[in-house]
Amino acid sequence: MRPPGPVPNNPSPTRGTYGPHTSMSLTPGLLSATATAPPSGKPTILCLHGGGTNSTIFNIQTIRLQRALGATFDFVFIDAPFESPAGPGVMPIFEGCGPYYRWLRPGVEELDAETRALISATLAAKGRHFVGIMGFSQGGQTAAATCLEQQVVAAKVGRGRIGFGVFLNSTSLPVTAGSGVDGDGDRQLIGLPSLHVVGLQDPWREDGERLWQKYFEKDKAKKVEFDVGHRLPTRQEDTEVIAREIKRLYEETKGMAQRC
């Protein structure tokens, strides 16, 4: 069984402490950039939330990482195209923060044309310099499929729109129509440099392990593990490890992503 979404991290202390029976109401894009926010000129990472959540929730879940990397990167968060019930762990902390969304239609294991068009249009936005993509849970699956599609584009025109991928507690496998990837047959490995964050206590850890093990070129894919469940680690030292690896990916791939 695959989860539609993540177990949320505790929000930032500067925005208040939320107990197990506390709900909160949010404004989309409150902490970081939305796709329509004016670009700052910094290299940008496209962020894809887990299924059954939304861009604002993922914004909060990654606030520690944004603080560690904000001097270097912009982070752009977008909502998936299909409305969804709230994912596991979303309630009651994020009650009232809907609507919630998912990247895949229920029961469908391929990226819909609408999802692909949304991501493609975001990456092509004028004025932004996207260098990487980061996804959590189902968003990680979608990010992997996007990396593969961008790899195909780069093979044809010499350069894709993203240079690296970051996969946070990713679930499932990269699926996309016409990608050359399938469940058990021959597949084109994803060669974009990547970071795979896996929770040792994550009930869907095997999916994240399989994504890293079977679908990425090993000399370009690094896995890091933390003693957490289906969420991001909250310890400062763990956040710094992830931030350091993302900076490394960027330094190694400068110039790989096409400017718009």
PDB file of C-alpha atoms in Angstrom:
ATOM      1  CA  MET A   1       0.000   0.000   0.000  1.00  0.00           C
ATOM      2  CA  ARG A   2       1.311   3.429  -0.910  1.00  0.00           C
ATOM      3  CA  PRO A   3       0.488   6.548   1.075  1.00  0.00           C
ATOM      4  CA  PRO A   4      -1.129   9.554  -0.613  1.00  0.00           C
ATOM      5  CA  GLY A   5       0.896  11.906   1.545  1.00  0.00           C
ATOM      6  CA  PRO A   6       3.256  12.592   4.435  1.00  0.00           C
ATOM      7  CA  VAL A   7       3.181  12.716   8.175  1.00  0.00           C
ATOM      8  CA  PRO A   8       3.782  16.436   8.803  1.00  0.00           C
ATOM      9  CA  ASN A   9       6.805  17.857  10.576  1.00  0.00           C
ATOM     10  CA  ASN A  10       6.308  20.184  13.502  1.00  0.00           C
ATOM     11  CA  PRO A  11       5.942  23.732  12.170  1.00  0.00           C
ATOM     12  CA  SER A  12       8.587  26.333  12.857  1.00  0.00           C
ATOM     13  CA  PRO A  13       8.757  27.574  16.469  1.00  0.00           C
ATOM     14  CA  THR A  14       8.574  31.153  15.176  1.00  0.00           C
ATOM     15  CA  ARG A  15       5.065  30.430  13.909  1.00  0.00           C
ATOM     16  CA  GLY A  16       3.867  28.854  17.136  1.00  0.00           C
ATOM     17  CA  THR A  17       3.795  25.373  18.564  1.00  0.00           C
ATOM     18  CA  TYR A  18       0.952  23.120  17.462  1.00  0.00           C
ATOM     19  CA  GLY A  19      -0.078  20.238  19.672  1.00  0.00           C
ATOM     20  CA  PRO A  20      -1.791  17.020  18.613  1.00  0.00           C
ATOM     21  CA  HIS A  21      -5.254  18.552  18.820  1.00  0.00           C
ATOM     22  CA  THR A  22      -4.511  21.973  17.360  1.00  0.00           C
ATOM     23  CA  SER A  23      -5.462  23.039  13.847  1.00  0.00           C
ATOM     24  CA  MET A  24      -4.101  25.949  11.873  1.00  0.00           C
ATOM     25  CA  SER A  25      -5.138  28.080   8.929  1.00  0.00           C
ATOM     26  CA  LEU A  26      -2.571  29.083   6.321  1.00  0.00           C
ATOM     27  CA  THR A  27      -2.131  31.430   3.419  1.00  0.00           C
ATOM     28  CA  PRO A  28      -0.565  29.738   0.364  1.00  0.00           C
ATOM     29  CA  GLY A  29       2.979  30.874  -0.300  1.00  0.00           C
ATOM     30  CA  LEU A  30       3.297  32.521   3.111  1.00  0.00           C
ATOM     31  CA  LEU A  31       6.819  31.302   3.876  1.00  0.00           C
ATOM     32  CA  SER A  32       8.434  31.073   0.451  1.00  0.00           C
ATOM     33  CA  ALA A  33       7.813  31.671  -3.218  1.00  0.00           C
ATOM     34  CA  THR A  34       4.826  30.563  -5.235  1.00  0.00           C
ATOM     35  CA  ALA A  35       5.176  29.993  -8.960  1.00  0.00           C
ATOM     36  CA  THR A  36       3.841  33.517  -9.618  1.00  0.00           C
ATOM     37  CA  ALA A  37       6.075  35.329  -7.112  1.00  0.00           C
ATOM     38  CA  PRO A  38       8.692  37.687  -8.620  1.00  0.00           C
ATOM     39  CA  PRO A  39      12.022  35.893  -9.099  1.00  0.00           C
ATOM     40  CA  SER A  40      15.014  37.029  -7.054  1.00  0.00           C
ATOM     41  CA  GLY A  41      17.621  35.880  -9.537  1.00  0.00           C
ATOM     42  CA  LYS A  42      18.859  33.068  -7.311  1.00  0.00           C
ATOM     43  CA  PRO A  43      18.953  29.496  -8.615  1.00  0.00           C
ATOM     44  CA  THR A  44      15.596  27.873  -7.945  1.00  0.00           C
ATOM     45  CA  ILE A  45      14.429  24.472  -6.760  1.00  0.00           C
ATOM     46  CA  LEU A  46      10.941  23.311  -7.751  1.00  0.00           C
ATOM     47  CA  CYS A  47       9.189  21.658  -4.795  1.00  0.00           C
ATOM     48  CA  LEU A  48       6.471  19.005  -5.159  1.00  0.00           C
ATOM     49  CA  HIS A  49       4.376  18.174  -2.102  1.00  0.00           C
ATOM     50  CA  GLY A  50       3.190  14.731  -1.050  1.00  0.00           C
ATOM     51  CA  GLY A  51      -0.194  13.386  -2.110  1.00  0.00           C
ATOM     52  CA  GLY A  52      -3.092  14.523   0.055  1.00  0.00           C
ATOM     53  CA  THR A  53      -1.384  17.768   1.095  1.00  0.00           C
ATOM     54  CA  ASN A  54      -0.610  21.002  -0.760  1.00  0.00           C
ATOM     55  CA  SER A  55       2.140  23.491  -1.522  1.00  0.00           C
ATOM     56  CA  THR A  56       1.643  25.489   1.668  1.00  0.00           C
ATOM     57  CA  ILE A  57       1.930  22.440   3.911  1.00  0.00           C
ATOM     58  CA  PHE A  58       5.109  21.336   2.130  1.00  0.00           C
ATOM     59  CA  ASN A  59       6.401  24.881   2.507  1.00  0.00           C
ATOM     60  CA  ILE A  60       6.049  24.570   6.278  1.00  0.00           C
ATOM     61  CA  GLN A  61       7.452  21.037   6.354  1.00  0.00           C
ATOM     62  CA  THR A  62      10.642  22.217   4.650  1.00  0.00           C
ATOM     63  CA  ILE A  63      11.097  25.464   6.592  1.00  0.00           C
ATOM     64  CA  ARG A  64      14.251  24.223   8.345  1.00  0.00           C
ATOM     65  CA  LEU A  65      15.781  23.241   5.036  1.00  0.00           C
ATOM     66  CA  GLN A  66      14.800  26.571   3.496  1.00  0.00           C
ATOM     67  CA  ARG A  67      16.484  28.430   6.324  1.00  0.00           C
ATOM     68  CA  ALA A  68      19.670  26.443   5.791  1.00  0.00           C
ATOM     69  CA  LEU A  69      19.663  27.059   2.039  1.00  0.00           C
ATOM     70  CA  GLY A  70      17.794  30.343   1.626  1.00  0.00           C
ATOM     71  CA  ALA A  71      20.931  32.386   0.980  1.00  0.00           C
ATOM     72  CA  THR A  72      21.697  30.198  -2.033  1.00  0.00           C
ATOM     73  CA  PHE A  73      18.348  29.128  -3.486  1.00  0.00           C
ATOM     74  CA  ASP A  74      14.792  30.175  -4.101  1.00  0.00           C
ATOM     75  CA  PHE A  75      12.182  27.480  -3.478  1.00  0.00           C
ATOM     76  CA  VAL A  76       9.040  27.454  -5.616  1.00  0.00           C
ATOM     77  CA  PHE A  77       6.053  25.404  -4.445  1.00  0.00           C
ATOM     78  CA  ILE A  78       3.139  24.429  -6.673  1.00  0.00           C
ATOM     79  CA  ASP A  79      -0.101  22.534  -6.072  1.00  0.00           C
ATOM     80  CA  ALA A  80      -0.786  19.249  -7.834  1.00  0.00           C
ATOM     81  CA  PRO A  81      -3.733  19.365 -10.255  1.00  0.00           C
ATOM     82  CA  PHE A  82      -6.089  16.818  -8.669  1.00  0.00           C
ATOM     83  CA  GLU A  83      -8.021  17.379  -5.448  1.00  0.00           C
ATOM     84  CA  SER A  84      -7.675  14.653  -2.847  1.00  0.00           C
ATOM     85  CA  PRO A  85      -8.698  13.748   0.686  1.00  0.00           C
ATOM     86  CA  ALA A  86      -6.141  14.696   3.309  1.00  0.00           C
ATOM     87  CA  GLY A  87      -3.216  12.274   3.438  1.00  0.00           C
ATOM     88  CA  PRO A  88      -2.061  10.246   6.465  1.00  0.00           C
ATOM     89  CA  GLY A  89      -0.930  12.409   9.375  1.00  0.00           C
ATOM     90  CA  VAL A  90      -2.287  15.633   7.894  1.00  0.00           C
ATOM     91  CA  MET A  91      -5.187  15.820  10.338  1.00  0.00           C
ATOM     92  CA  PRO A  92      -5.695  17.334  12.808  1.00  0.00           C
ATOM     93  CA  ILE A  93      -2.581  19.542  12.607  1.00  0.00           C
ATOM     94  CA  PHE A  94      -3.380  20.878   9.138  1.00  0.00           C
ATOM     95  CA  GLU A  95      -7.159  20.836   9.458  1.00  0.00           C
ATOM     96  CA  GLY A  96      -8.572  23.856   7.678  1.00  0.00           C
ATOM     97  CA  CYS A  97      -5.534  24.111   5.384  1.00  0.00           C
ATOM     98  CA  GLY A  98      -7.177  22.513   2.353  1.00  0.00           C
ATOM     99  CA  PRO A  99      -7.945  21.930  -0.356  1.00  0.00           C
ATOM    100  CA  TYR A 100      -5.510  19.026  -0.598  1.00  0.00           C
ATOM    101  CA  TYR A 101      -4.105  17.672  -3.837  1.00  0.00           C
ATOM    102  CA  ARG A 102      -2.403  14.686  -5.472  1.00  0.00           C
ATOM    103  CA  TRP A 103      -0.171  14.305  -8.553  1.00  0.00           C
ATOM    104  CA  LEU A 104      -1.679  11.066  -9.876  1.00  0.00           C
ATOM    105  CA  ARG A 105      -5.309  10.317 -10.530  1.00  0.00           C
ATOM    106  CA  PRO A 106      -6.649   7.668  -8.123  1.00  0.00           C
ATOM    107  CA  GLY A 107      -5.869   4.181  -9.392  1.00  0.00           C
ATOM    108  CA  VAL A 108      -3.603   5.466 -12.176  1.00  0.00           C
ATOM    109  CA  GLU A 109       0.124   4.684 -12.198  1.00  0.00           C
ATOM    110  CA  GLU A 110       1.096   7.102 -14.981  1.00  0.00           C
ATOM    111  CA  LEU A 111       1.615  10.823 -14.875  1.00  0.00           C
ATOM    112  CA  ASP A 112      -1.415  12.527 -16.352  1.00  0.00           C
ATOM    113  CA  ALA A 113      -0.906  14.970 -19.213  1.00  0.00           C
ATOM    114  CA  GLU A 114      -2.242  17.697 -16.923  1.00  0.00           C
ATOM    115  CA  THR A 115       0.442  17.010 -14.317  1.00  0.00           C
ATOM    116  CA  ARG A 116       3.185  16.945 -16.911  1.00  0.00           C
ATOM    117  CA  ALA A 117       1.970  20.173 -18.515  1.00  0.00           C
ATOM    118  CA  LEU A 118       1.811  21.949 -15.142  1.00  0.00           C
ATOM    119  CA  ILE A 119       5.382  21.006 -14.227  1.00  0.00           C
ATOM    120  CA  SER A 120       6.671  21.781 -17.715  1.00  0.00           C
ATOM    121  CA  ALA A 121       5.048  25.229 -17.726  1.00  0.00           C
ATOM    122  CA  THR A 122       6.458  26.007 -14.282  1.00  0.00           C
ATOM    123  CA  LEU A 123       9.984  25.019 -15.306  1.00  0.00           C
ATOM    124  CA  ALA A 124       9.660  27.150 -18.439  1.00  0.00           C
ATOM    125  CA  ALA A 125       8.597  30.299 -16.555  1.00  0.00           C
ATOM    126  CA  LYS A 126      10.564  33.297 -17.787  1.00  0.00           C
ATOM    127  CA  GLY A 127      12.958  34.912 -15.342  1.00  0.00           C
ATOM    128  CA  ARG A 128      13.490  31.854 -13.171  1.00  0.00           C
ATOM    129  CA  HIS A 129      16.614  29.733 -13.246  1.00  0.00           C
ATOM    130  CA  PHE A 130      15.484  26.287 -12.129  1.00  0.00           C
ATOM    131  CA  VAL A 131      18.432  24.088 -11.243  1.00  0.00           C
ATOM    132  CA  GLY A 132      16.787  21.240  -9.336  1.00  0.00           C
ATOM    133  CA  ILE A 133      13.578  19.530  -8.307  1.00  0.00           C
ATOM    134  CA  MET A 134      12.649  18.244  -4.850  1.00  0.00           C
ATOM    135  CA  GLY A 135       9.703  16.028  -3.970  1.00  0.00           C
ATOM    136  CA  PHE A 136       8.262  14.326  -0.908  1.00  0.00           C
ATOM    137  CA  SER A 137       6.436  10.974  -0.999  1.00  0.00           C
ATOM    138  CA  GLN A 138       4.197  10.974  -4.106  1.00  0.00           C
ATOM    139  CA  GLY A 139       5.863  14.259  -5.025  1.00  0.00           C
ATOM    140  CA  GLY A 140       9.174  12.385  -5.031  1.00  0.00           C
ATOM    141  CA  GLN A 141       7.757   9.835  -7.443  1.00  0.00           C
ATOM    142  CA  THR A 142       6.577  12.671  -9.671  1.00  0.00           C
ATOM    143  CA  ALA A 143       9.948  14.411  -9.407  1.00  0.00           C
ATOM    144  CA  ALA A 144      11.693  11.192 -10.495  1.00  0.00           C
ATOM    145  CA  ALA A 145       9.459  10.920 -13.548  1.00  0.00           C
ATOM    146  CA  THR A 146      10.206  14.569 -14.338  1.00  0.00           C
ATOM    147  CA  CYS A 147      13.954  13.939 -14.044  1.00  0.00           C
ATOM    148  CA  LEU A 148      13.669  11.120 -16.542  1.00  0.00           C
ATOM    149  CA  GLU A 149      11.702  13.257 -18.979  1.00  0.00           C
ATOM    150  CA  GLN A 150      14.241  16.064 -18.636  1.00  0.00           C
ATOM    151  CA  GLN A 151      17.013  13.555 -19.289  1.00  0.00           C
ATOM    152  CA  VAL A 152      15.296  12.601 -22.546  1.00  0.00           C
ATOM    153  CA  VAL A 153      15.001  16.292 -23.466  1.00  0.00           C
ATOM    154  CA  ALA A 154      18.674  16.882 -22.692  1.00  0.00           C
ATOM    155  CA  ALA A 155      19.662  13.980 -24.931  1.00  0.00           C
ATOM    156  CA  LYS A 156      17.806  15.631 -27.816  1.00  0.00           C
ATOM    157  CA  VAL A 157      18.680  19.308 -27.369  1.00  0.00           C
ATOM    158  CA  GLY A 158      21.834  19.136 -25.258  1.00  0.00           C
ATOM    159  CA  ARG A 159      20.407  20.547 -22.032  1.00  0.00           C
ATOM    160  CA  GLY A 160      17.327  20.011 -19.865  1.00  0.00           C
ATOM    161  CA  ARG A 161      15.657  22.448 -17.494  1.00  0.00           C
ATOM    162  CA  ILE A 162      16.885  20.860 -14.254  1.00  0.00           C
ATOM    163  CA  GLY A 163      20.280  19.600 -13.159  1.00  0.00           C
ATOM    164  CA  PHE A 164      19.583  17.486 -10.060  1.00  0.00           C
ATOM    165  CA  GLY A 165      16.858  15.813  -8.019  1.00  0.00           C
ATOM    166  CA  VAL A 166      16.174  15.505  -4.286  1.00  0.00           C
ATOM    167  CA  PHE A 167      13.839  12.721  -3.152  1.00  0.00           C
ATOM    168  CA  LEU A 168      12.468  12.904   0.378  1.00  0.00           C
ATOM    169  CA  ASN A 169      10.856   9.706   1.708  1.00  0.00           C
ATOM    170  CA  SER A 170       9.789   8.945  -1.833  1.00  0.00           C
ATOM    171  CA  THR A 171       7.243   6.256  -2.529  1.00  0.00           C
ATOM    172  CA  SER A 172       6.424   4.069  -5.504  1.00  0.00           C
ATOM    173  CA  LEU A 173       8.448   4.063  -8.706  1.00  0.00           C
ATOM    174  CA  PRO A 174       9.047   6.695 -11.366  1.00  0.00           C
ATOM    175  CA  VAL A 175       6.226   6.330 -13.850  1.00  0.00           C
ATOM    176  CA  THR A 176       5.601   8.412 -16.941  1.00  0.00           C
ATOM    177  CA  ALA A 177       4.062   7.699 -20.313  1.00  0.00           C
ATOM    178  CA  GLY A 178       6.627   6.980 -22.996  1.00  0.00           C
ATOM    179  CA  SER A 179       9.554   7.288 -20.618  1.00  0.00           C
ATOM    180  CA  GLY A 180      11.044   3.850 -21.146  1.00  0.00           C
ATOM    181  CA  VAL A 181      10.521   3.000 -17.477  1.00  0.00           C
ATOM    182  CA  ASP A 182       8.321   0.129 -16.424  1.00  0.00           C
ATOM    183  CA  GLY A 183       7.884  -2.079 -13.407  1.00  0.00           C
ATOM    184  CA  ASP A 184      10.101  -5.050 -14.260  1.00  0.00           C
ATOM    185  CA  GLY A 185      11.298  -4.764 -17.846  1.00  0.00           C
ATOM    186  CA  ASP A 186      14.134  -2.891 -19.447  1.00  0.00           C
ATOM    187  CA  ARG A 187      14.467   0.652 -18.241  1.00  0.00           C
ATOM    188  CA  GLN A 188      16.537   3.726 -18.844  1.00  0.00           C
ATOM    189  CA  LEU A 189      18.323   4.621 -15.633  1.00  0.00           C
ATOM    190  CA  ILE A 190      18.058   8.181 -14.425  1.00  0.00           C
ATOM    191  CA  GLY A 191      21.488   9.761 -14.702  1.00  0.00           C
ATOM    192  CA  LEU A 192      20.811  13.183 -13.194  1.00  0.00           C
ATOM    193  CA  PRO A 193      22.763  13.593  -9.939  1.00  0.00           C
ATOM    194  CA  SER A 194      20.422  12.921  -7.041  1.00  0.00           C
ATOM    195  CA  LEU A 195      19.994  12.746  -3.276  1.00  0.00           C
ATOM    196  CA  HIS A 196      17.679  10.186  -1.680  1.00  0.00           C
ATOM    197  CA  VAL A 197      16.575  10.791   1.913  1.00  0.00           C
ATOM    198  CA  VAL A 198      15.179   7.662   3.582  1.00  0.00           C
ATOM    199  CA  GLY A 199      13.594   7.319   7.025  1.00  0.00           C
ATOM    200  CA  LEU A 200      14.651   4.155   8.834  1.00  0.00           C
ATOM    201  CA  GLN A 201      11.230   4.014  10.550  1.00  0.00           C
ATOM    202  CA  ASP A 202       9.255   4.950   7.425  1.00  0.00           C
ATOM    203  CA  PRO A 203       6.550   2.310   6.765  1.00  0.00           C
ATOM    204  CA  TRP A 204       7.184   2.890   3.042  1.00  0.00           C
ATOM    205  CA  ARG A 205      10.950   2.782   3.325  1.00  0.00           C
ATOM    206  CA  GLU A 206      11.180  -0.092   0.829  1.00  0.00           C
ATOM    207  CA  ASP A 207       9.688   2.079  -1.916  1.00  0.00           C
ATOM    208  CA  GLY A 208      12.282   4.788  -1.335  1.00  0.00           C
ATOM    209  CA  GLU A 209      15.071   2.212  -1.255  1.00  0.00           C
ATOM    210  CA  ARG A 210      13.827   0.658  -4.492  1.00  0.00           C
ATOM    211  CA  LEU A 211      13.626   4.040  -6.202  1.00  0.00           C
ATOM    212  CA  TRP A 212      17.293   4.672  -5.397  1.00  0.00           C
ATOM    213  CA  GLN A 213      18.467   1.108  -5.997  1.00  0.00           C
ATOM    214  CA  LYS A 214      16.784   0.264  -9.301  1.00  0.00           C
ATOM    215  CA  TYR A 215      16.098   3.482 -11.164  1.00  0.00           C
ATOM    216  CA  PHE A 216      19.155   5.715 -10.727  1.00  0.00           C
ATOM    217  CA  GLU A 217      22.766   5.425 -11.837  1.00  0.00           C
ATOM    218  CA  LYS A 218      24.593   4.520  -8.646  1.00  0.00           C
ATOM    219  CA  ASP A 219      27.664   6.663  -9.236  1.00  0.00           C
ATOM    220  CA  LYS A 220      25.427   9.753  -9.379  1.00  0.00           C
ATOM    221  CA  ALA A 221      22.848   8.879  -6.707  1.00  0.00           C
ATOM    222  CA  LYS A 222      23.544   9.238  -2.986  1.00  0.00           C
ATOM    223  CA  LYS A 223      21.327   7.845  -0.239  1.00  0.00           C
ATOM    224  CA  VAL A 224      21.261   9.226   3.301  1.00  0.00           C
ATOM    225  CA  GLU A 225      19.266   7.652   6.134  1.00  0.00           C
ATOM    226  CA  PHE A 226      17.821   9.116   9.315  1.00  0.00           C
ATOM    227  CA  ASP A 227      16.070   7.499  12.261  1.00  0.00           C
ATOM    228  CA  VAL A 228      12.649   8.996  11.483  1.00  0.00           C
ATOM    229  CA  GLY A 229       9.332   7.867  10.046  1.00  0.00           C
ATOM    230  CA  HIS A 230       7.534   9.201   6.969  1.00  0.00           C
ATOM    231  CA  ARG A 231       8.664  12.768   7.482  1.00  0.00           C
ATOM    232  CA  LEU A 232      11.716  14.996   7.302  1.00  0.00           C
ATOM    233  CA  PRO A 233      14.193  14.917  10.186  1.00  0.00           C
ATOM    234  CA  THR A 234      13.936  17.848  12.590  1.00  0.00           C
ATOM    235  CA  ARG A 235      17.347  17.777  14.282  1.00  0.00           C
ATOM    236  CA  GLN A 236      19.555  20.658  13.179  1.00  0.00           C
ATOM    237  CA  GLU A 237      22.513  18.394  12.443  1.00  0.00           C
ATOM    238  CA  ASP A 238      20.350  16.217  10.187  1.00  0.00           C
ATOM    239  CA  THR A 239      19.016  19.246   8.334  1.00  0.00           C
ATOM    240  CA  GLU A 240      22.587  20.415   7.811  1.00  0.00           C
ATOM    241  CA  VAL A 241      23.521  17.068   6.268  1.00  0.00           C
ATOM    242  CA  ILE A 242      20.706  17.363   3.713  1.00  0.00           C
ATOM    243  CA  ALA A 243      21.496  21.023   3.022  1.00  0.00           C
ATOM    244  CA  ARG A 244      25.170  20.260   2.491  1.00  0.00           C
ATOM    245  CA  GLU A 245      24.349  17.499   0.019  1.00  0.00           C
ATOM    246  CA  ILE A 246      21.983  19.767  -1.938  1.00  0.00           C
ATOM    247  CA  LYS A 247      24.701  22.409  -2.184  1.00  0.00           C
ATOM    248  CA  ARG A 248      27.092  19.733  -3.420  1.00  0.00           C
ATOM    249  CA  LEU A 249      24.636  18.677  -6.120  1.00  0.00           C
ATOM    250  CA  TYR A 250      24.292  22.268  -7.241  1.00  0.00           C
ATOM    251  CA  GLU A 251      28.046  22.842  -7.392  1.00  0.00           C
ATOM    252  CA  GLU A 252      28.512  19.653  -9.392  1.00  0.00           C
ATOM    253  CA  THR A 253      25.780  20.515 -11.912  1.00  0.00           C
ATOM    254  CA  LYS A 254      26.242  24.246 -12.477  1.00  0.00           C
ATOM    255  CA  GLY A 255      25.527  25.048 -16.090  1.00  0.00           C
ATOM    256  CA  MET A 256      23.587  21.840 -16.738  1.00  0.00           C
ATOM    257  CA  ALA A 257      20.134  23.433 -16.461  1.00  0.00           C
ATOM    258  CA  GLN A 258      18.783  25.585 -19.260  1.00  0.00           C
ATOM    259  CA  ARG A 259      17.986  29.194 -18.401  1.00  0.00           C
ATOM    260  CA  CYS A 260      14.600  30.608 -19.373  1.00  0.00           C
TER     261      CYS A 260
END
